Amino acid sequence: MRPPVSGRTRLAAVIGDPVRHSLSPVIFDAAAAATGADLAYVALEVRAEDLREAVEGCRALGLVGMNVTSPHKERAAGFLDALSDLARRLGAVNCVTLDGTRLVGDSTDGAGFIAALRHDQVDHVGRRVAVVGAGGAARSIIAALAEAGTGLITVHNRTPSKVGPAVDLAGLRGRPGGEDDLRAADVIVQATSVGMGDDRAIPLDPDLLHAGQTVIDIVYHPIETPLLAAAAARGARTLNGLGMLVGQAAIAFERWTGLLAPVEEMRRAALHHLTRG
Ligand code: ATR
């Protein structure tokens, strides 16, 4: 159990709309319980028209920090005192830290994704990675992969006009991808919301997948998306999006508490919550 809330308890939150199904409170509670951190974490539903006041409320209320989720990641970046270089490049934040009286925004989804690759021993350095999607999540992953030494990053997206700006985030390591690149990839990252909930769609031709590949879906609900089921049936290694979610939560926890994040406990709590009853 986490310590009981007291006058000394520090508070953090995630803001989004909708946000009531967020796993982040469960993950942070597990981290607080495992480390004894006196941190309480709540999910707050914030409407678009209230976003500025909500972000500034972080300072007024003295929260240690705030995670920002859909649909506010882009607009919230405009209400902060400072942004990391990466947040500025991506034009989005998912992690806000109160530094003295300044609200500092960062984009840590990509770093969380790389942490998950390390945790699960997925070799991407010098390898070929195909990223499906060119939205906010895909862009943060592309930038992080390029930074972390991926050999070639190919970008695949339903709307071709969005591919160029996403490729640019990978610098010389990136280019637009085609079917041959999906077949030749060592790692395929599904970075769209396709396959979430009851959606049975698969955003690529599953017959391009094969043994020897690792297929990662950033979706974690359901735990096994239709894409991951198709990939497993063809002999590929599969990973869902829980690793990335926990990875970015671990970064925030460490930043806000100064403690080492208990990643295994955080993962276990998220998985337990998703699979319970
Ligand atoms: P997020 O922040 O979750 O990445 P986003 O920025 O709105 O959300 O990006 C959504 C991504 O999912 C885009 O790459 C989008 O493709 P388009 O650029 O063609 O819109 C992709 N996407 C969403 N629904 C899709 C679908 N049904 N099939 C294929 N791609 C889809």
PDB file of C-alpha atoms and ligand atoms in Angstrom:
ATOM      1  CA  MET A   1       0.000   0.000   0.000  1.00  0.00           C
ATOM      2  CA  ARG A   2       1.123   3.538  -0.694  1.00  0.00           C
ATOM      3  CA  PRO A   3       1.494   5.783   2.399  1.00  0.00           C
ATOM      4  CA  PRO A   4      -1.786   7.403   3.503  1.00  0.00           C
ATOM      5  CA  VAL A   5      -2.354  10.879   2.075  1.00  0.00           C
ATOM      6  CA  SER A   6      -1.289  13.574   4.542  1.00  0.00           C
ATOM      7  CA  GLY A   7      -0.517  17.282   4.561  1.00  0.00           C
ATOM      8  CA  ARG A   8       2.950  16.484   3.265  1.00  0.00           C
ATOM      9  CA  THR A   9       1.791  14.344   0.342  1.00  0.00           C
ATOM     10  CA  ARG A  10       2.892  15.673  -3.044  1.00  0.00           C
ATOM     11  CA  LEU A  11       0.382  15.569  -5.848  1.00  0.00           C
ATOM     12  CA  ALA A  12       0.748  14.794  -9.534  1.00  0.00           C
ATOM     13  CA  ALA A  13      -1.906  14.317 -12.196  1.00  0.00           C
ATOM     14  CA  VAL A  14      -2.665  13.355 -15.753  1.00  0.00           C
ATOM     15  CA  ILE A  15      -4.938  15.652 -17.725  1.00  0.00           C
ATOM     16  CA  GLY A  16      -6.835  14.551 -20.820  1.00  0.00           C
ATOM     17  CA  ASP A  17     -10.332  14.184 -22.236  1.00  0.00           C
ATOM     18  CA  PRO A  18     -11.501  11.507 -21.781  1.00  0.00           C
ATOM     19  CA  VAL A  19      -9.135  10.300 -19.088  1.00  0.00           C
ATOM     20  CA  ARG A  20     -11.171   8.078 -16.768  1.00  0.00           C
ATOM     21  CA  HIS A  21      -9.792   4.882 -18.327  1.00  0.00           C
ATOM     22  CA  SER A  22      -6.198   6.049 -17.854  1.00  0.00           C
ATOM     23  CA  LEU A  23      -3.888   3.424 -16.386  1.00  0.00           C
ATOM     24  CA  SER A  24      -1.469   6.062 -15.109  1.00  0.00           C
ATOM     25  CA  PRO A  25      -2.955   6.357 -11.577  1.00  0.00           C
ATOM     26  CA  VAL A  26      -2.623   2.580 -11.155  1.00  0.00           C
ATOM     27  CA  ILE A  27       0.965   2.681 -12.398  1.00  0.00           C
ATOM     28  CA  PHE A  28       1.983   5.601 -10.164  1.00  0.00           C
ATOM     29  CA  ASP A  29       0.231   4.094  -7.135  1.00  0.00           C
ATOM     30  CA  ALA A  30       2.254   0.929  -7.660  1.00  0.00           C
ATOM     31  CA  ALA A  31       5.441   2.982  -7.876  1.00  0.00           C
ATOM     32  CA  ALA A  32       4.601   4.899  -4.699  1.00  0.00           C
ATOM     33  CA  ALA A  33       3.710   1.708  -2.845  1.00  0.00           C
ATOM     34  CA  ALA A  34       6.927  -0.035  -3.876  1.00  0.00           C
ATOM     35  CA  THR A  35       9.218   2.870  -3.004  1.00  0.00           C
ATOM     36  CA  GLY A  36       7.337   4.515  -0.128  1.00  0.00           C
ATOM     37  CA  ALA A  37       7.200   7.780  -2.087  1.00  0.00           C
ATOM     38  CA  ASP A  38       4.652  10.142  -0.566  1.00  0.00           C
ATOM     39  CA  LEU A  39       3.096  10.925  -3.940  1.00  0.00           C
ATOM     40  CA  ALA A  40      -0.581  10.831  -4.888  1.00  0.00           C
ATOM     41  CA  TYR A  41      -1.550  10.777  -8.549  1.00  0.00           C
ATOM     42  CA  VAL A  42      -4.973  11.528  -9.992  1.00  0.00           C
ATOM     43  CA  ALA A  43      -6.589  11.604 -13.433  1.00  0.00           C
ATOM     44  CA  LEU A  44      -8.328  14.888 -14.199  1.00  0.00           C
ATOM     45  CA  GLU A  45     -10.701  15.348 -17.098  1.00  0.00           C
ATOM     46  CA  VAL A  46     -10.009  18.758 -18.614  1.00  0.00           C
ATOM     47  CA  ARG A  47     -12.016  20.231 -21.478  1.00  0.00           C
ATOM     48  CA  ALA A  48     -10.200  22.009 -24.284  1.00  0.00           C
ATOM     49  CA  GLU A  49     -11.589  25.405 -23.306  1.00  0.00           C
ATOM     50  CA  ASP A  50     -10.223  25.012 -19.773  1.00  0.00           C
ATOM     51  CA  LEU A  51      -6.781  23.776 -20.759  1.00  0.00           C
ATOM     52  CA  ARG A  52      -4.830  26.975 -20.129  1.00  0.00           C
ATOM     53  CA  GLU A  53      -6.271  27.391 -16.636  1.00  0.00           C
ATOM     54  CA  ALA A  54      -5.707  23.722 -15.861  1.00  0.00           C
ATOM     55  CA  VAL A  55      -2.056  23.889 -16.913  1.00  0.00           C
ATOM     56  CA  GLU A  56      -1.481  27.054 -14.921  1.00  0.00           C
ATOM     57  CA  GLY A  57      -3.276  25.407 -12.003  1.00  0.00           C
ATOM     58  CA  CYS A  58      -0.319  23.040 -11.754  1.00  0.00           C
ATOM     59  CA  ARG A  59       1.754  25.987 -10.517  1.00  0.00           C
ATOM     60  CA  ALA A  60      -0.967  27.529  -8.362  1.00  0.00           C
ATOM     61  CA  LEU A  61      -1.654  24.243  -6.592  1.00  0.00           C
ATOM     62  CA  GLY A  62       1.983  23.231  -6.320  1.00  0.00           C
ATOM     63  CA  LEU A  63       1.711  19.904  -8.125  1.00  0.00           C
ATOM     64  CA  VAL A  64       5.108  18.279  -8.668  1.00  0.00           C
ATOM     65  CA  GLY A  65       4.150  17.709 -12.252  1.00  0.00           C
ATOM     66  CA  MET A  66       1.523  16.700 -14.717  1.00  0.00           C
ATOM     67  CA  ASN A  67       1.231  14.245 -17.548  1.00  0.00           C
ATOM     68  CA  VAL A  68      -0.669  15.468 -20.558  1.00  0.00           C
ATOM     69  CA  THR A  69      -2.553  13.070 -22.772  1.00  0.00           C
ATOM     70  CA  SER A  70      -4.873  13.153 -25.749  1.00  0.00           C
ATOM     71  CA  PRO A  71      -6.146  15.541 -27.054  1.00  0.00           C
ATOM     72  CA  HIS A  72      -4.108  18.202 -25.216  1.00  0.00           C
ATOM     73  CA  LYS A  73      -0.465  17.344 -25.969  1.00  0.00           C
ATOM     74  CA  GLU A  74      -0.009  19.962 -28.690  1.00  0.00           C
ATOM     75  CA  ARG A  75      -1.958  22.886 -27.227  1.00  0.00           C
ATOM     76  CA  ALA A  76      -0.572  22.426 -23.712  1.00  0.00           C
ATOM     77  CA  ALA A  77       2.918  23.086 -25.090  1.00  0.00           C
ATOM     78  CA  GLY A  78       1.826  26.673 -25.757  1.00  0.00           C
ATOM     79  CA  PHE A  79       0.939  27.364 -22.124  1.00  0.00           C
ATOM     80  CA  LEU A  80       4.292  26.504 -20.516  1.00  0.00           C
ATOM     81  CA  ASP A  81       7.259  28.645 -19.446  1.00  0.00           C
ATOM     82  CA  ALA A  82       9.890  26.474 -21.134  1.00  0.00           C
ATOM     83  CA  LEU A  83      10.104  23.463 -23.415  1.00  0.00           C
ATOM     84  CA  SER A  84      12.827  20.894 -23.945  1.00  0.00           C
ATOM     85  CA  ASP A  85      14.427  20.981 -27.396  1.00  0.00           C
ATOM     86  CA  LEU A  86      12.575  17.791 -28.295  1.00  0.00           C
ATOM     87  CA  ALA A  87       9.192  19.104 -27.146  1.00  0.00           C
ATOM     88  CA  ARG A  88       9.803  22.189 -29.276  1.00  0.00           C
ATOM     89  CA  ARG A  89      10.720  20.086 -32.320  1.00  0.00           C
ATOM     90  CA  LEU A  90       7.679  17.864 -31.884  1.00  0.00           C
ATOM     91  CA  GLY A  91       5.374  20.711 -30.902  1.00  0.00           C
ATOM     92  CA  ALA A  92       3.936  18.545 -28.133  1.00  0.00           C
ATOM     93  CA  VAL A  93       4.394  17.692 -24.454  1.00  0.00           C
ATOM     94  CA  ASN A  94       3.340  14.713 -22.391  1.00  0.00           C
ATOM     95  CA  CYS A  95       5.252  15.575 -19.225  1.00  0.00           C
ATOM     96  CA  VAL A  96       5.210  18.886 -17.355  1.00  0.00           C
ATOM     97  CA  THR A  97       7.432  19.460 -14.342  1.00  0.00           C
ATOM     98  CA  LEU A  98       7.125  22.307 -11.862  1.00  0.00           C
ATOM     99  CA  ASP A  99      10.688  23.582 -11.547  1.00  0.00           C
ATOM    100  CA  GLY A 100      10.543  26.249  -8.829  1.00  0.00           C
ATOM    101  CA  THR A 101       7.811  28.445 -10.248  1.00  0.00           C
ATOM    102  CA  ARG A 102       8.406  27.514 -13.894  1.00  0.00           C
ATOM    103  CA  LEU A 103       6.362  24.992 -15.807  1.00  0.00           C
ATOM    104  CA  VAL A 104       8.731  23.027 -18.001  1.00  0.00           C
ATOM    105  CA  GLY A 105       7.405  20.762 -20.746  1.00  0.00           C
ATOM    106  CA  ASP A 106       9.025  17.700 -22.243  1.00  0.00           C
ATOM    107  CA  SER A 107       8.142  14.924 -24.637  1.00  0.00           C
ATOM    108  CA  THR A 108       9.082  11.626 -23.018  1.00  0.00           C
ATOM    109  CA  ASP A 109       6.940   9.126 -24.949  1.00  0.00           C
ATOM    110  CA  GLY A 110       9.851   8.379 -27.271  1.00  0.00           C
ATOM    111  CA  ALA A 111      12.300   7.963 -24.408  1.00  0.00           C
ATOM    112  CA  GLY A 112       9.745   5.694 -22.724  1.00  0.00           C
ATOM    113  CA  PHE A 113       9.562   3.650 -25.892  1.00  0.00           C
ATOM    114  CA  ILE A 114      13.358   3.294 -26.025  1.00  0.00           C
ATOM    115  CA  ALA A 115      13.407   2.286 -22.342  1.00  0.00           C
ATOM    116  CA  ALA A 116      10.879  -0.434 -23.172  1.00  0.00           C
ATOM    117  CA  LEU A 117      13.061  -1.688 -26.042  1.00  0.00           C
ATOM    118  CA  ARG A 118      15.974  -1.958 -23.635  1.00  0.00           C
ATOM    119  CA  HIS A 119      13.862  -3.632 -20.966  1.00  0.00           C
ATOM    120  CA  ASP A 120      12.610  -6.222 -23.461  1.00  0.00           C
ATOM    121  CA  GLN A 121      16.014  -6.573 -25.138  1.00  0.00           C
ATOM    122  CA  VAL A 122      14.845  -5.562 -28.583  1.00  0.00           C
ATOM    123  CA  ASP A 123      17.889  -4.860 -30.697  1.00  0.00           C
ATOM    124  CA  HIS A 124      17.368  -1.797 -32.848  1.00  0.00           C
ATOM    125  CA  VAL A 125      20.822  -0.210 -32.930  1.00  0.00           C
ATOM    126  CA  GLY A 126      22.067  -0.277 -36.508  1.00  0.00           C
ATOM    127  CA  ARG A 127      18.922  -2.218 -37.524  1.00  0.00           C
ATOM    128  CA  ARG A 128      15.951  -1.488 -39.754  1.00  0.00           C
ATOM    129  CA  VAL A 129      12.821  -0.249 -38.020  1.00  0.00           C
ATOM    130  CA  ALA A 130       9.545   0.422 -39.851  1.00  0.00           C
ATOM    131  CA  VAL A 131       7.182   2.849 -38.117  1.00  0.00           C
ATOM    132  CA  VAL A 132       3.525   2.723 -39.128  1.00  0.00           C
ATOM    133  CA  GLY A 133       1.886   6.094 -38.451  1.00  0.00           C
ATOM    134  CA  ALA A 134       2.933   9.717 -38.648  1.00  0.00           C
ATOM    135  CA  GLY A 135       0.894  11.313 -35.847  1.00  0.00           C
ATOM    136  CA  GLY A 136       2.078  12.543 -32.476  1.00  0.00           C
ATOM    137  CA  ALA A 137       2.937   9.130 -31.043  1.00  0.00           C
ATOM    138  CA  ALA A 138       4.749   8.007 -34.186  1.00  0.00           C
ATOM    139  CA  ARG A 139       6.705  11.259 -34.391  1.00  0.00           C
ATOM    140  CA  SER A 140       7.971  10.959 -30.809  1.00  0.00           C
ATOM    141  CA  ILE A 141       9.064   7.367 -31.484  1.00  0.00           C
ATOM    142  CA  ILE A 142      10.787   8.271 -34.762  1.00  0.00           C
ATOM    143  CA  ALA A 143      12.783  11.079 -33.142  1.00  0.00           C
ATOM    144  CA  ALA A 144      13.797   8.828 -30.242  1.00  0.00           C
ATOM    145  CA  LEU A 145      14.831   5.919 -32.486  1.00  0.00           C
ATOM    146  CA  ALA A 146      17.050   8.195 -34.569  1.00  0.00           C
ATOM    147  CA  GLU A 147      18.642   9.598 -31.419  1.00  0.00           C
ATOM    148  CA  ALA A 148      19.189   6.108 -29.981  1.00  0.00           C
ATOM    149  CA  GLY A 149      21.052   4.741 -32.996  1.00  0.00           C
ATOM    150  CA  THR A 150      18.544   2.860 -35.157  1.00  0.00           C
ATOM    151  CA  GLY A 151      20.160   2.171 -38.546  1.00  0.00           C
ATOM    152  CA  LEU A 152      17.250   2.913 -40.866  1.00  0.00           C
ATOM    153  CA  ILE A 153      13.790   4.219 -39.987  1.00  0.00           C
ATOM    154  CA  THR A 154      11.140   3.860 -42.673  1.00  0.00           C
ATOM    155  CA  VAL A 155       7.840   5.672 -42.175  1.00  0.00           C
ATOM    156  CA  HIS A 156       4.549   4.265 -43.446  1.00  0.00           C
ATOM    157  CA  ASN A 157       1.303   6.194 -43.175  1.00  0.00           C
ATOM    158  CA  ARG A 158      -2.209   6.090 -44.618  1.00  0.00           C
ATOM    159  CA  THR A 159      -1.973   9.778 -45.562  1.00  0.00           C
ATOM    160  CA  PRO A 160       1.218  10.186 -47.614  1.00  0.00           C
ATOM    161  CA  SER A 161       1.508  13.950 -47.119  1.00  0.00           C
ATOM    162  CA  LYS A 162       2.289  13.440 -43.409  1.00  0.00           C
ATOM    163  CA  VAL A 163       5.197  11.086 -44.090  1.00  0.00           C
ATOM    164  CA  GLY A 164       7.726  13.767 -45.111  1.00  0.00           C
ATOM    165  CA  PRO A 165       7.586  15.826 -41.901  1.00  0.00           C
ATOM    166  CA  ALA A 166       7.764  12.625 -39.841  1.00  0.00           C
ATOM    167  CA  VAL A 167      10.767  11.350 -41.818  1.00  0.00           C
ATOM    168  CA  ASP A 168      12.525  14.677 -41.243  1.00  0.00           C
ATOM    169  CA  LEU A 169      12.596  13.927 -37.507  1.00  0.00           C
ATOM    170  CA  ALA A 170      14.902  10.995 -38.232  1.00  0.00           C
ATOM    171  CA  GLY A 171      17.414  13.112 -40.159  1.00  0.00           C
ATOM    172  CA  LEU A 172      19.654  11.037 -42.419  1.00  0.00           C
ATOM    173  CA  ARG A 173      18.438   7.795 -40.867  1.00  0.00           C
ATOM    174  CA  GLY A 174      14.884   8.157 -42.175  1.00  0.00           C
ATOM    175  CA  ARG A 175      12.997   7.731 -45.432  1.00  0.00           C
ATOM    176  CA  PRO A 176       9.462   6.991 -46.602  1.00  0.00           C
ATOM    177  CA  GLY A 177       8.777   3.261 -46.633  1.00  0.00           C
ATOM    178  CA  GLY A 178       6.989   0.792 -48.880  1.00  0.00           C
ATOM    179  CA  GLU A 179       5.922  -2.853 -48.607  1.00  0.00           C
ATOM    180  CA  ASP A 180       9.461  -4.117 -49.219  1.00  0.00           C
ATOM    181  CA  ASP A 181      10.622  -2.143 -46.199  1.00  0.00           C
ATOM    182  CA  LEU A 182       7.990  -3.758 -43.985  1.00  0.00           C
ATOM    183  CA  ARG A 183       9.158  -7.179 -45.160  1.00  0.00           C
ATOM    184  CA  ALA A 184      12.829  -6.291 -44.633  1.00  0.00           C
ATOM    185  CA  ALA A 185      12.367  -4.600 -41.239  1.00  0.00           C
ATOM    186  CA  ASP A 186      13.925  -6.123 -38.123  1.00  0.00           C
ATOM    187  CA  VAL A 187      11.376  -4.290 -35.991  1.00  0.00           C
ATOM    188  CA  ILE A 188       7.924  -2.999 -36.966  1.00  0.00           C
ATOM    189  CA  VAL A 189       6.265  -0.413 -34.721  1.00  0.00           C
ATOM    190  CA  GLN A 190       2.514   0.093 -35.065  1.00  0.00           C
ATOM    191  CA  ALA A 191       2.159   3.677 -33.818  1.00  0.00           C
ATOM    192  CA  THR A 192      -1.472   4.506 -34.673  1.00  0.00           C
ATOM    193  CA  SER A 193      -4.614   3.920 -32.631  1.00  0.00           C
ATOM    194  CA  VAL A 194      -5.769   1.215 -35.051  1.00  0.00           C
ATOM    195  CA  GLY A 195      -6.656  -1.997 -33.203  1.00  0.00           C
ATOM    196  CA  MET A 196      -7.682  -0.249 -29.999  1.00  0.00           C
ATOM    197  CA  GLY A 197     -10.734  -1.506 -28.093  1.00  0.00           C
ATOM    198  CA  ASP A 198     -13.163  -3.289 -30.396  1.00  0.00           C
ATOM    199  CA  ASP A 199     -11.414  -2.148 -33.579  1.00  0.00           C
ATOM    200  CA  ARG A 200     -10.378  -5.326 -35.416  1.00  0.00           C
ATOM    201  CA  ALA A 201      -8.473  -3.522 -38.182  1.00  0.00           C
ATOM    202  CA  ILE A 202      -4.802  -4.152 -39.019  1.00  0.00           C
ATOM    203  CA  PRO A 203      -3.066  -1.149 -40.602  1.00  0.00           C
ATOM    204  CA  LEU A 204      -0.660  -3.172 -42.789  1.00  0.00           C
ATOM    205  CA  ASP A 205      -0.683  -6.374 -44.826  1.00  0.00           C
ATOM    206  CA  PRO A 206      -0.092  -9.101 -42.201  1.00  0.00           C
ATOM    207  CA  ASP A 207       1.397 -11.413 -44.830  1.00  0.00           C
ATOM    208  CA  LEU A 208       4.467  -9.149 -44.873  1.00  0.00           C
ATOM    209  CA  LEU A 209       5.234 -10.265 -41.293  1.00  0.00           C
ATOM    210  CA  HIS A 210       7.473 -13.223 -40.555  1.00  0.00           C
ATOM    211  CA  ALA A 211       9.649 -15.023 -38.023  1.00  0.00           C
ATOM    212  CA  GLY A 212      12.787 -13.138 -37.082  1.00  0.00           C
ATOM    213  CA  GLN A 213      10.914  -9.844 -36.789  1.00  0.00           C
ATOM    214  CA  THR A 214       9.764  -8.078 -33.650  1.00  0.00           C
ATOM    215  CA  VAL A 215       6.359  -6.442 -33.997  1.00  0.00           C
ATOM    216  CA  ILE A 216       5.494  -3.784 -31.419  1.00  0.00           C
ATOM    217  CA  ASP A 217       2.042  -2.280 -31.112  1.00  0.00           C
ATOM    218  CA  ILE A 218       1.759   0.910 -29.067  1.00  0.00           C
ATOM    219  CA  VAL A 219      -1.830  -0.096 -28.299  1.00  0.00           C
ATOM    220  CA  TYR A 220      -2.212  -2.046 -25.023  1.00  0.00           C
ATOM    221  CA  HIS A 221      -5.983  -2.413 -24.827  1.00  0.00           C
ATOM    222  CA  PRO A 222      -6.568  -5.154 -25.838  1.00  0.00           C
ATOM    223  CA  ILE A 223      -3.311  -6.668 -24.640  1.00  0.00           C
ATOM    224  CA  GLU A 224      -3.079  -8.611 -27.883  1.00  0.00           C
ATOM    225  CA  THR A 225      -4.271  -6.490 -30.794  1.00  0.00           C
ATOM    226  CA  PRO A 226      -5.330  -8.084 -34.102  1.00  0.00           C
ATOM    227  CA  LEU A 227      -1.947  -7.037 -35.511  1.00  0.00           C
ATOM    228  CA  LEU A 228      -0.049  -8.769 -32.701  1.00  0.00           C
ATOM    229  CA  ALA A 229      -2.169 -11.915 -33.080  1.00  0.00           C
ATOM    230  CA  ALA A 230      -1.427 -11.960 -36.827  1.00  0.00           C
ATOM    231  CA  ALA A 231       2.272 -11.363 -36.178  1.00  0.00           C
ATOM    232  CA  ALA A 232       2.469 -14.141 -33.572  1.00  0.00           C
ATOM    233  CA  ALA A 233       0.684 -16.537 -35.924  1.00  0.00           C
ATOM    234  CA  ARG A 234       3.447 -15.900 -38.465  1.00  0.00           C
ATOM    235  CA  GLY A 235       6.229 -16.533 -35.972  1.00  0.00           C
ATOM    236  CA  ALA A 236       7.212 -12.954 -35.147  1.00  0.00           C
ATOM    237  CA  ARG A 237       8.038 -11.815 -31.634  1.00  0.00           C
ATOM    238  CA  THR A 238       5.349  -9.474 -30.296  1.00  0.00           C
ATOM    239  CA  LEU A 239       5.195  -6.703 -27.712  1.00  0.00           C
ATOM    240  CA  ASN A 240       2.287  -4.441 -26.816  1.00  0.00           C
ATOM    241  CA  GLY A 241       2.217  -0.800 -25.754  1.00  0.00           C
ATOM    242  CA  LEU A 242       2.385  -1.337 -22.003  1.00  0.00           C
ATOM    243  CA  GLY A 243       6.170  -1.071 -22.067  1.00  0.00           C
ATOM    244  CA  MET A 244       6.064   2.402 -23.606  1.00  0.00           C
ATOM    245  CA  LEU A 245       3.319   3.570 -21.244  1.00  0.00           C
ATOM    246  CA  VAL A 246       5.246   2.365 -18.215  1.00  0.00           C
ATOM    247  CA  GLY A 247       8.517   3.678 -19.672  1.00  0.00           C
ATOM    248  CA  GLN A 248       7.273   7.265 -19.852  1.00  0.00           C
ATOM    249  CA  ALA A 249       5.626   6.945 -16.428  1.00  0.00           C
ATOM    250  CA  ALA A 250       8.935   5.750 -14.974  1.00  0.00           C
ATOM    251  CA  ILE A 251      10.717   8.805 -16.378  1.00  0.00           C
ATOM    252  CA  ALA A 252       8.123  11.126 -14.812  1.00  0.00           C
ATOM    253  CA  PHE A 253       8.234   9.285 -11.473  1.00  0.00           C
ATOM    254  CA  GLU A 254      12.021   9.586 -11.310  1.00  0.00           C
ATOM    255  CA  ARG A 255      11.942  13.233 -12.314  1.00  0.00           C
ATOM    256  CA  TRP A 256       9.286  14.136  -9.764  1.00  0.00           C
ATOM    257  CA  THR A 257      10.472  12.072  -6.788  1.00  0.00           C
ATOM    258  CA  GLY A 258      14.216  11.667  -7.347  1.00  0.00           C
ATOM    259  CA  LEU A 259      13.748   7.935  -6.714  1.00  0.00           C
ATOM    260  CA  LEU A 260      14.519   5.031  -9.003  1.00  0.00           C
ATOM    261  CA  ALA A 261      11.287   3.858 -10.634  1.00  0.00           C
ATOM    262  CA  PRO A 262      10.266   0.289  -9.734  1.00  0.00           C
ATOM    263  CA  VAL A 263       9.548  -0.624 -13.347  1.00  0.00           C
ATOM    264  CA  GLU A 264       8.634  -4.269 -12.737  1.00  0.00           C
ATOM    265  CA  GLU A 265       6.034  -3.363 -10.109  1.00  0.00           C
ATOM    266  CA  MET A 266       4.647  -0.654 -12.368  1.00  0.00           C
ATOM    267  CA  ARG A 267       4.343  -3.086 -15.284  1.00  0.00           C
ATOM    268  CA  ARG A 268       2.760  -5.737 -13.132  1.00  0.00           C
ATOM    269  CA  ALA A 269       0.157  -3.319 -11.760  1.00  0.00           C
ATOM    270  CA  ALA A 270      -0.785  -2.119 -15.249  1.00  0.00           C
ATOM    271  CA  LEU A 271      -1.091  -5.660 -16.562  1.00  0.00           C
ATOM    272  CA  HIS A 272      -3.083  -6.772 -13.531  1.00  0.00           C
ATOM    273  CA  HIS A 273      -5.487  -3.856 -13.988  1.00  0.00           C
ATOM    274  CA  LEU A 274      -5.976  -4.662 -17.671  1.00  0.00           C
ATOM    275  CA  THR A 275      -6.551  -8.358 -17.142  1.00  0.00           C
ATOM    276  CA  ARG A 276      -8.581  -8.333 -13.926  1.00  0.00           C
ATOM    277  CA  GLY A 277     -12.033  -9.884 -13.847  1.00  0.00           C
TER     278      GLY A 277
HETATM  279  P1  ATR B   1      -1.578  10.164 -31.901  1.00  0.00           P
HETATM  280  O1  ATR B   1      -1.200  11.383 -31.101  1.00  0.00           O
HETATM  281  O2  ATR B   1      -2.250   9.091 -31.103  1.00  0.00           O
HETATM  282  O3  ATR B   1      -0.444   9.656 -32.715  1.00  0.00           O
HETATM  283  P2  ATR B   1      -2.664  11.516 -34.196  1.00  0.00           P
HETATM  284  O4  ATR B   1      -1.580  12.528 -34.081  1.00  0.00           O
HETATM  285  O5  ATR B   1      -4.061  11.959 -34.475  1.00  0.00           O
HETATM  286  O6  ATR B   1      -2.749  10.636 -32.884  1.00  0.00           O
HETATM  287  O7  ATR B   1      -2.209  10.463 -35.318  1.00  0.00           O
HETATM  288  C1  ATR B   1      -3.000   9.363 -35.670  1.00  0.00           C
HETATM  289  C2  ATR B   1      -2.208   8.437 -36.577  1.00  0.00           C
HETATM  290  O8  ATR B   1      -2.970   7.246 -36.747  1.00  0.00           O
HETATM  291  C3  ATR B   1      -1.969   8.978 -37.966  1.00  0.00           C
HETATM  292  O9  ATR B   1      -0.786   8.443 -38.486  1.00  0.00           O
HETATM  293  C4  ATR B   1      -3.184   8.417 -38.704  1.00  0.00           C
HETATM  294  O10 ATR B   1      -3.041   8.320 -40.089  1.00  0.00           O
HETATM  295  P3  ATR B   1      -3.449   9.559 -41.062  1.00  0.00           P
HETATM  296  O11 ATR B   1      -2.287  10.500 -41.022  1.00  0.00           O
HETATM  297  O12 ATR B   1      -3.669   8.927 -42.365  1.00  0.00           O
HETATM  298  O13 ATR B   1      -4.696  10.139 -40.457  1.00  0.00           O
HETATM  299  C5  ATR B   1      -3.247   7.061 -38.117  1.00  0.00           C
HETATM  300  N1  ATR B   1      -4.559   6.429 -38.272  1.00  0.00           N
HETATM  301  C6  ATR B   1      -5.669   6.722 -37.554  1.00  0.00           C
HETATM  302  N2  ATR B   1      -6.686   5.923 -37.966  1.00  0.00           N
HETATM  303  C7  ATR B   1      -6.196   5.128 -38.948  1.00  0.00           C
HETATM  304  C8  ATR B   1      -6.729   4.077 -39.761  1.00  0.00           C
HETATM  305  N3  ATR B   1      -8.000   3.700 -39.623  1.00  0.00           N
HETATM  306  N4  ATR B   1      -5.916   3.469 -40.662  1.00  0.00           N
HETATM  307  C9  ATR B   1      -4.632   3.848 -40.789  1.00  0.00           C
HETATM  308  N5  ATR B   1      -4.060   4.825 -40.056  1.00  0.00           N
HETATM  309  C10 ATR B   1      -4.818   5.454 -39.140  1.00  0.00           C
END
